[in-house]
């Protein structure tokens, strides 16, 4: 089921510009006597307004081809969609018939000579007062002034064309009614009037430069003078005719085919074909297997690597593939790359394939980020937001005087733990946890060495001290003991202490 | 007598955290890490701008064309190529982005967690993107993507063309796609890319919605005075495949290309002599090209030698195009190669 309807026309009950007189009548009586006393005018006069000499942007729903476009095939007719569904039938055109609007199409060469075309690419309208028309097209002026009743100071947007151009390119009077219709969009409920040009654009022969075309929405309101036989006389061929233009736009038609032609031609050589990535639009030789599929020649292997390596500067058996593959790749890696490790490529065996694919992807990501200061800023913001890893540090109950600032024996460990000289190589701590713990590198064994320096003297000193008391030790209850109780239990100690 | 001075130092705590992972150098020139660091840093929010950038990378945006198509022969003029996306390759690009902000070894610790969270977060964003298009899709962001590249004047002339994808080669309502299209846009003047969530069985490339258009079609055997035709449509607007053509005539000189609309309306094959019927007959509907991935649609049909084809290529609604120009160009190329 279509989602739109097309109507041949949508004629309003009253033409724009016409005057209507409404004469209401009302009565009120009791059966015999008129009880209503009417005052004021018995009739109301209305004038129906509607666009006549120009349109506002709000009047136009759209045009085709788009203004300034260069891609519309010359098999498509220009048209204009009007928001006012009755507009083409609101006034009377030629021969007392409707519609009164026509979409005329001109090529630039038909409107201006070559010298004029060099000064500006497309024809433009002239804004004049009606009185100024008289000198260039007296017949047209008479129609506008007398038949339409426009004042001399009425501003107009007009196009002057030679009679010879007009006569051969004006819409045939019998065709005019077929150029307008009303279209109803059933989804949106919108009604729009459509005016289609009767003339196809001309992109010219292949290889030539298509001309700019300009579509003019022209008022034919009572413009029978435009169809007068006098305009066709040879003597008047170079004289001008005035066209009142309500809207216009320019475009350049294309010599290319339409969408269907273009997309369906892709599968025909010498076009590139519709193929699996990596295939070439050439058949594999009769005695040659197709490297990928479809019996086509190809550039890639099934796993995405090039059959012949791309030019490269790295030595060795270098391979590379991009992110696009002809067939489904293996499952996604669960790993994360954290740093480049170019040392892995050093000193390879002659036959070792050096796969730079992921390394180049990693470097590409780095460069993409480095090229964007705002991304670097965001990355830094995340770093700051991450909480530091808290070491599990116990409360140190040693008095401050007994604490050593550092118990390690290798000062380098505290200074540059991330880059230590180990066995003549500069290595990172993240490579091996033993670097934290190995004695002589970054160990806590220094504690024993330092304590060993003074613990012996402490033992000797304590051992040399005389026993303060000789009495046996008695058990006391630490929870209930008092100074007086201790004195009673250990009088020798008390005496010795006080002596 | 006393507790130990410190169970671990700060740097050792970092190392203990690192022990959750296995760091190893791979054969591809990268140090890789796997494992699970728990929920460390789980409450850190990713800036929206960075998130969008990473999603774009997963959708192959910002990547130079040379990485997508490293050899011009992979995407010759007027061609369409279907491909699979290597997810690990793209993940490495994102890993590289985070590496750009590393200033030292300890930063790697943060990278591990960030990379884990970023990968999971972007996967979820892509899942949401797919579900927004096709709510019933089973595809999630950690699953494979496929896509198509178009290098053609299609991209230049119809950059707004519509790409739809389906899980089946036969669909009842083509306006309801069943495979989300994660990305469909031009990437240069004449190159267009589309990415699919999963591997569709059928792809539609539709002429864009440019509103209503009116026009004519070339005749199979055009003459100077009668080069064009239209198909007669019934008054209900249907578009029958076997419609009767109406040959068009011109008013005045044919070089002026002014259609004789009265003759079109009054043609015996026109369903009705009326302005609305003229509009129906002149109306040009959007074209939809189907690409199917079924055994019946063999890949070998993707590129045909014009010498093996009839001279006239038939289109919908009895339209056609001659292959003279393509044949001539192919013959020239063949001669040059030989």
PDB file of C-alpha atoms in Angstrom, chain A residues 260-462:
ATOM      1  CA  UNK A 260      20.696   1.809 -10.458  1.00  0.00           C
ATOM      2  CA  UNK A 261      22.940   2.125 -13.483  1.00  0.00           C
ATOM      3  CA  UNK A 262      25.958   3.058 -11.412  1.00  0.00           C
ATOM      4  CA  UNK A 263      25.652   0.359  -8.769  1.00  0.00           C
ATOM      5  CA  UNK A 264      24.813  -2.427 -11.169  1.00  0.00           C
ATOM      6  CA  UNK A 265      27.680  -1.530 -13.461  1.00  0.00           C
ATOM      7  CA  UNK A 266      30.179  -2.151 -10.661  1.00  0.00           C
ATOM      8  CA  UNK A 267      30.017  -5.901 -11.231  1.00  0.00           C
ATOM      9  CA  UNK A 268      31.053  -5.519 -14.876  1.00  0.00           C
ATOM     10  CA  UNK A 269      34.687  -5.128 -15.835  1.00  0.00           C
ATOM     11  CA  UNK A 270      36.702  -3.030 -16.180  1.00  0.00           C
ATOM     12  CA  UNK A 271      34.929  -1.838 -13.052  1.00  0.00           C
ATOM     13  CA  UNK A 272      36.235  -3.263  -9.803  1.00  0.00           C
ATOM     14  CA  UNK A 273      33.529  -5.802  -9.018  1.00  0.00           C
ATOM     15  CA  UNK A 274      31.602  -6.810  -5.912  1.00  0.00           C
ATOM     16  CA  UNK A 275      34.062  -9.143  -4.223  1.00  0.00           C
ATOM     17  CA  UNK A 276      35.546 -10.454  -1.039  1.00  0.00           C
ATOM     18  CA  UNK A 277      38.276  -8.194   0.353  1.00  0.00           C
ATOM     19  CA  UNK A 278      41.572  -9.264  -1.150  1.00  0.00           C
ATOM     20  CA  UNK A 279      40.171 -10.556  -4.431  1.00  0.00           C
ATOM     21  CA  UNK A 280      40.956  -8.902  -7.749  1.00  0.00           C
ATOM     22  CA  UNK A 281      38.416  -8.528 -10.561  1.00  0.00           C
ATOM     23  CA  UNK A 282      40.333 -10.897 -12.788  1.00  0.00           C
ATOM     24  CA  UNK A 283      39.856 -14.600 -13.214  1.00  0.00           C
ATOM     25  CA  UNK A 284      42.584 -16.871 -11.963  1.00  0.00           C
ATOM     26  CA  UNK A 285      44.379 -18.611 -14.769  1.00  0.00           C
ATOM     27  CA  UNK A 286      43.091 -21.934 -15.935  1.00  0.00           C
ATOM     28  CA  UNK A 287      45.995 -23.701 -14.265  1.00  0.00           C
ATOM     29  CA  UNK A 288      46.209 -21.345 -11.300  1.00  0.00           C
ATOM     30  CA  UNK A 289      44.252 -21.814  -8.079  1.00  0.00           C
ATOM     31  CA  UNK A 290      42.402 -18.806  -6.729  1.00  0.00           C
ATOM     32  CA  UNK A 291      44.163 -17.678  -3.556  1.00  0.00           C
ATOM     33  CA  UNK A 292      40.945 -16.633  -1.869  1.00  0.00           C
ATOM     34  CA  UNK A 293      37.632 -17.470  -3.484  1.00  0.00           C
ATOM     35  CA  UNK A 294      35.356 -17.105  -6.483  1.00  0.00           C
ATOM     36  CA  UNK A 295      38.038 -18.202  -8.934  1.00  0.00           C
ATOM     37  CA  UNK A 296      39.514 -14.709  -8.857  1.00  0.00           C
ATOM     38  CA  UNK A 297      43.071 -13.591  -8.636  1.00  0.00           C
ATOM     39  CA  UNK A 298      43.950 -12.092  -5.289  1.00  0.00           C
ATOM     40  CA  UNK A 299      46.437 -10.067  -3.303  1.00  0.00           C
ATOM     41  CA  UNK A 300      45.931 -11.642   0.114  1.00  0.00           C
ATOM     42  CA  UNK A 301      46.099 -15.014   1.735  1.00  0.00           C
ATOM     43  CA  UNK A 302      43.072 -16.309   3.566  1.00  0.00           C
ATOM     44  CA  UNK A 303      44.566 -15.116   6.859  1.00  0.00           C
ATOM     45  CA  UNK A 304      44.919 -11.582   5.547  1.00  0.00           C
ATOM     46  CA  UNK A 305      48.667 -11.500   4.923  1.00  0.00           C
ATOM     47  CA  UNK A 306      49.875 -10.273   1.562  1.00  0.00           C
ATOM     48  CA  UNK A 307      50.911 -12.931  -0.884  1.00  0.00           C
ATOM     49  CA  UNK A 308      53.828 -10.723  -1.763  1.00  0.00           C
ATOM     50  CA  UNK A 309      55.109  -8.532   1.031  1.00  0.00           C
ATOM     51  CA  UNK A 310      54.562  -4.825   0.675  1.00  0.00           C
ATOM     52  CA  UNK A 311      57.687  -2.732   0.158  1.00  0.00           C
ATOM     53  CA  UNK A 312      59.418  -2.251   3.500  1.00  0.00           C
ATOM     54  CA  UNK A 313      62.705  -1.081   4.982  1.00  0.00           C
ATOM     55  CA  UNK A 314      62.960  -3.590   7.813  1.00  0.00           C
ATOM     56  CA  UNK A 315      65.403  -6.415   7.213  1.00  0.00           C
ATOM     57  CA  UNK A 316      64.363 -10.010   7.340  1.00  0.00           C
ATOM     58  CA  UNK A 317      61.245 -11.956   6.589  1.00  0.00           C
ATOM     59  CA  UNK A 318      58.785  -9.171   7.377  1.00  0.00           C
ATOM     60  CA  UNK A 319      55.039  -9.806   7.217  1.00  0.00           C
ATOM     61  CA  UNK A 320      52.144  -7.469   7.786  1.00  0.00           C
ATOM     62  CA  UNK A 321      48.380  -7.402   7.544  1.00  0.00           C
ATOM     63  CA  UNK A 322      45.832  -4.740   8.227  1.00  0.00           C
ATOM     64  CA  UNK A 323      42.655  -4.841  10.265  1.00  0.00           C
ATOM     65  CA  UNK A 324      40.487  -6.015   7.355  1.00  0.00           C
ATOM     66  CA  UNK A 325      40.499  -9.668   6.461  1.00  0.00           C
ATOM     67  CA  UNK A 326      38.903 -11.749   3.729  1.00  0.00           C
ATOM     68  CA  UNK A 327      37.662 -14.396   6.151  1.00  0.00           C
ATOM     69  CA  UNK A 328      36.670 -14.499   9.795  1.00  0.00           C
ATOM     70  CA  UNK A 329      39.683 -13.872  12.052  1.00  0.00           C
ATOM     71  CA  UNK A 330      40.559 -16.078  15.041  1.00  0.00           C
ATOM     72  CA  UNK A 331      38.938 -15.254  18.372  1.00  0.00           C
ATOM     73  CA  UNK A 332      39.855 -11.951  19.913  1.00  0.00           C
ATOM     74  CA  UNK A 333      42.978 -11.934  22.075  1.00  0.00           C
ATOM     75  CA  UNK A 334      42.344 -11.490  25.784  1.00  0.00           C
ATOM     76  CA  UNK A 335      45.684  -9.797  26.280  1.00  0.00           C
ATOM     77  CA  UNK A 336      46.607  -6.135  26.441  1.00  0.00           C
ATOM     78  CA  UNK A 337      49.651  -4.599  24.894  1.00  0.00           C
ATOM     79  CA  UNK A 338      51.394  -2.287  27.341  1.00  0.00           C
ATOM     80  CA  UNK A 339      54.608  -1.376  25.601  1.00  0.00           C
ATOM     81  CA  UNK A 340      56.447  -1.785  22.374  1.00  0.00           C
ATOM     82  CA  UNK A 341      59.087  -4.491  22.530  1.00  0.00           C
ATOM     83  CA  UNK A 342      61.180  -3.952  19.425  1.00  0.00           C
ATOM     84  CA  UNK A 343      63.937  -6.044  20.979  1.00  0.00           C
ATOM     85  CA  UNK A 344      61.808  -9.029  20.060  1.00  0.00           C
ATOM     86  CA  UNK A 345      62.631  -8.301  16.455  1.00  0.00           C
ATOM     87  CA  UNK A 346      66.360  -8.160  17.046  1.00  0.00           C
ATOM     88  CA  UNK A 347      68.607 -10.953  15.891  1.00  0.00           C
ATOM     89  CA  UNK A 348      65.931 -13.169  14.395  1.00  0.00           C
ATOM     90  CA  UNK A 349      66.688 -16.439  12.796  1.00  0.00           C
ATOM     91  CA  UNK A 350      66.765 -16.085   9.027  1.00  0.00           C
ATOM     92  CA  UNK A 351      63.473 -17.876   8.505  1.00  0.00           C
ATOM     93  CA  UNK A 352      61.613 -16.349  11.413  1.00  0.00           C
ATOM     94  CA  UNK A 353      58.629 -14.364  10.123  1.00  0.00           C
ATOM     95  CA  UNK A 354      58.621 -10.918  11.660  1.00  0.00           C
ATOM     96  CA  UNK A 355      54.996  -9.885  12.022  1.00  0.00           C
ATOM     97  CA  UNK A 356      54.797  -6.136  12.381  1.00  0.00           C
ATOM     98  CA  UNK A 357      50.987  -6.041  12.190  1.00  0.00           C
ATOM     99  CA  UNK A 358      50.143  -5.539  15.833  1.00  0.00           C
ATOM    100  CA  UNK A 359      53.229  -3.492  16.545  1.00  0.00           C
ATOM    101  CA  UNK A 360      52.181  -1.071  13.831  1.00  0.00           C
ATOM    102  CA  UNK A 361      48.638  -0.997  15.216  1.00  0.00           C
ATOM    103  CA  UNK A 362      49.996  -0.210  18.675  1.00  0.00           C
ATOM    104  CA  UNK A 363      52.223   2.531  17.330  1.00  0.00           C
ATOM    105  CA  UNK A 364      49.358   3.897  15.269  1.00  0.00           C
ATOM    106  CA  UNK A 365      47.212   4.168  18.391  1.00  0.00           C
ATOM    107  CA  UNK A 366      50.017   5.930  20.226  1.00  0.00           C
ATOM    108  CA  UNK A 367      50.487   8.411  17.397  1.00  0.00           C
ATOM    109  CA  UNK A 368      46.766   9.043  17.071  1.00  0.00           C
ATOM    110  CA  UNK A 369      46.618   9.905  20.753  1.00  0.00           C
ATOM    111  CA  UNK A 370      49.761  12.006  20.685  1.00  0.00           C
ATOM    112  CA  UNK A 371      48.336  13.996  17.808  1.00  0.00           C
ATOM    113  CA  UNK A 372      45.310  14.948  19.886  1.00  0.00           C
ATOM    114  CA  UNK A 373      46.116  17.087  22.911  1.00  0.00           C
ATOM    115  CA  UNK A 374      42.591  16.732  24.214  1.00  0.00           C
ATOM    116  CA  UNK A 375      42.900  12.956  24.274  1.00  0.00           C
ATOM    117  CA  UNK A 376      46.199  13.155  26.107  1.00  0.00           C
ATOM    118  CA  UNK A 377      44.565  15.472  28.579  1.00  0.00           C
ATOM    119  CA  UNK A 378      41.801  12.943  29.191  1.00  0.00           C
ATOM    120  CA  UNK A 379      44.318  10.140  29.625  1.00  0.00           C
ATOM    121  CA  UNK A 380      46.202  12.178  32.192  1.00  0.00           C
ATOM    122  CA  UNK A 381      42.955  12.924  33.971  1.00  0.00           C
ATOM    123  CA  UNK A 382      42.337   9.217  34.336  1.00  0.00           C
ATOM    124  CA  UNK A 383      45.808   8.669  35.720  1.00  0.00           C
ATOM    125  CA  UNK A 384      45.194  11.267  38.374  1.00  0.00           C
ATOM    126  CA  UNK A 385      41.819   9.798  39.206  1.00  0.00           C
ATOM    127  CA  UNK A 386      43.225   6.319  39.793  1.00  0.00           C
ATOM    128  CA  UNK A 387      43.872   5.756  43.497  1.00  0.00           C
ATOM    129  CA  UNK A 388      47.496   4.977  44.337  1.00  0.00           C
ATOM    130  CA  UNK A 389      48.175   1.402  45.314  1.00  0.00           C
ATOM    131  CA  UNK A 390      48.438   1.450  49.108  1.00  0.00           C
ATOM    132  CA  UNK A 391      51.332  -0.541  50.552  1.00  0.00           C
ATOM    133  CA  UNK A 392      50.431  -2.764  53.447  1.00  0.00           C
ATOM    134  CA  UNK A 393      52.476  -0.950  56.055  1.00  0.00           C
ATOM    135  CA  UNK A 394      52.176  -1.925  59.724  1.00  0.00           C
ATOM    136  CA  UNK A 395      52.427   0.642  62.493  1.00  0.00           C
ATOM    137  CA  UNK A 396      56.030   0.963  63.575  1.00  0.00           C
ATOM    138  CA  UNK A 397      56.183   0.669  67.349  1.00  0.00           C
ATOM    139  CA  UNK A 398      59.884   1.348  67.567  1.00  0.00           C
ATOM    140  CA  UNK A 399      60.820   4.689  69.037  1.00  0.00           C
ATOM    141  CA  UNK A 400      61.803   7.194  66.431  1.00  0.00           C
ATOM    142  CA  UNK A 401      65.395   7.137  67.643  1.00  0.00           C
ATOM    143  CA  UNK A 402      65.708   3.463  66.838  1.00  0.00           C
ATOM    144  CA  UNK A 403      64.224   3.640  63.350  1.00  0.00           C
ATOM    145  CA  UNK A 404      66.553   3.485  60.400  1.00  0.00           C
ATOM    146  CA  UNK A 405      65.651   5.570  57.357  1.00  0.00           C
ATOM    147  CA  UNK A 406      66.290   2.662  55.072  1.00  0.00           C
ATOM    148  CA  UNK A 407      67.014  -0.951  55.745  1.00  0.00           C
ATOM    149  CA  UNK A 408      68.152  -1.925  52.301  1.00  0.00           C
ATOM    150  CA  UNK A 409      71.786  -2.501  51.549  1.00  0.00           C
ATOM    151  CA  UNK A 410      71.707  -1.337  47.907  1.00  0.00           C
ATOM    152  CA  UNK A 411      71.156   2.462  47.711  1.00  0.00           C
ATOM    153  CA  UNK A 412      70.444   2.200  43.991  1.00  0.00           C
ATOM    154  CA  UNK A 413      67.308   0.305  44.810  1.00  0.00           C
ATOM    155  CA  UNK A 414      65.772   3.264  46.573  1.00  0.00           C
ATOM    156  CA  UNK A 415      66.912   5.756  44.012  1.00  0.00           C
ATOM    157  CA  UNK A 416      65.884   4.176  40.739  1.00  0.00           C
ATOM    158  CA  UNK A 417      63.889   1.024  41.327  1.00  0.00           C
ATOM    159  CA  UNK A 418      62.495   1.158  37.832  1.00  0.00           C
ATOM    160  CA  UNK A 419      65.844   1.048  36.117  1.00  0.00           C
ATOM    161  CA  UNK A 420      68.594  -0.910  37.788  1.00  0.00           C
ATOM    162  CA  UNK A 421      71.914  -2.108  36.576  1.00  0.00           C
ATOM    163  CA  UNK A 422      71.721  -5.853  37.042  1.00  0.00           C
ATOM    164  CA  UNK A 423      74.460  -8.019  35.724  1.00  0.00           C
ATOM    165  CA  UNK A 424      75.521  -5.290  33.388  1.00  0.00           C
ATOM    166  CA  UNK A 425      72.022  -4.792  31.934  1.00  0.00           C
ATOM    167  CA  UNK A 426      69.623  -2.051  32.571  1.00  0.00           C
ATOM    168  CA  UNK A 427      66.350  -3.724  33.403  1.00  0.00           C
ATOM    169  CA  UNK A 428      62.984  -2.807  34.625  1.00  0.00           C
ATOM    170  CA  UNK A 429      61.632  -4.115  37.886  1.00  0.00           C
ATOM    171  CA  UNK A 430      58.494  -5.297  36.228  1.00  0.00           C
ATOM    172  CA  UNK A 431      60.397  -7.951  34.403  1.00  0.00           C
ATOM    173  CA  UNK A 432      61.181 -10.152  37.395  1.00  0.00           C
ATOM    174  CA  UNK A 433      59.951 -10.045  40.941  1.00  0.00           C
ATOM    175  CA  UNK A 434      63.233 -11.539  42.179  1.00  0.00           C
ATOM    176  CA  UNK A 435      64.759  -8.170  41.541  1.00  0.00           C
ATOM    177  CA  UNK A 436      62.831  -6.972  44.559  1.00  0.00           C
ATOM    178  CA  UNK A 437      63.941  -9.756  46.785  1.00  0.00           C
ATOM    179  CA  UNK A 438      67.373 -10.929  45.690  1.00  0.00           C
ATOM    180  CA  UNK A 439      70.092 -10.239  48.165  1.00  0.00           C
ATOM    181  CA  UNK A 440      72.479  -7.565  47.093  1.00  0.00           C
ATOM    182  CA  UNK A 441      70.047  -6.087  44.629  1.00  0.00           C
ATOM    183  CA  UNK A 442      67.031  -4.769  46.403  1.00  0.00           C
ATOM    184  CA  UNK A 443      66.598  -6.804  49.513  1.00  0.00           C
ATOM    185  CA  UNK A 444      65.494  -6.364  53.039  1.00  0.00           C
ATOM    186  CA  UNK A 445      68.306  -8.606  54.174  1.00  0.00           C
ATOM    187  CA  UNK A 446      70.214  -5.488  55.045  1.00  0.00           C
ATOM    188  CA  UNK A 447      68.218  -5.388  58.230  1.00  0.00           C
ATOM    189  CA  UNK A 448      70.060  -8.436  59.536  1.00  0.00           C
ATOM    190  CA  UNK A 449      73.422  -7.041  58.557  1.00  0.00           C
ATOM    191  CA  UNK A 450      72.838  -3.764  60.298  1.00  0.00           C
ATOM    192  CA  UNK A 451      71.355  -5.282  63.388  1.00  0.00           C
ATOM    193  CA  UNK A 452      74.295  -7.674  63.537  1.00  0.00           C
ATOM    194  CA  UNK A 453      76.613  -4.756  64.098  1.00  0.00           C
ATOM    195  CA  UNK A 454      75.245  -3.834  67.509  1.00  0.00           C
ATOM    196  CA  UNK A 455      73.263  -6.760  68.812  1.00  0.00           C
ATOM    197  CA  UNK A 456      76.335  -8.573  70.154  1.00  0.00           C
ATOM    198  CA  UNK A 457      77.384  -5.638  72.338  1.00  0.00           C
ATOM    199  CA  UNK A 458      73.924  -5.377  73.780  1.00  0.00           C
ATOM    200  CA  UNK A 459      73.986  -9.038  74.743  1.00  0.00           C
ATOM    201  CA  UNK A 460      77.417  -8.671  76.359  1.00  0.00           C
ATOM    202  CA  UNK A 461      76.414  -5.586  78.282  1.00  0.00           C
ATOM    203  CA  UNK A 462      73.264  -7.162  79.586  1.00  0.00           C
TER     204      UNK A 462
END
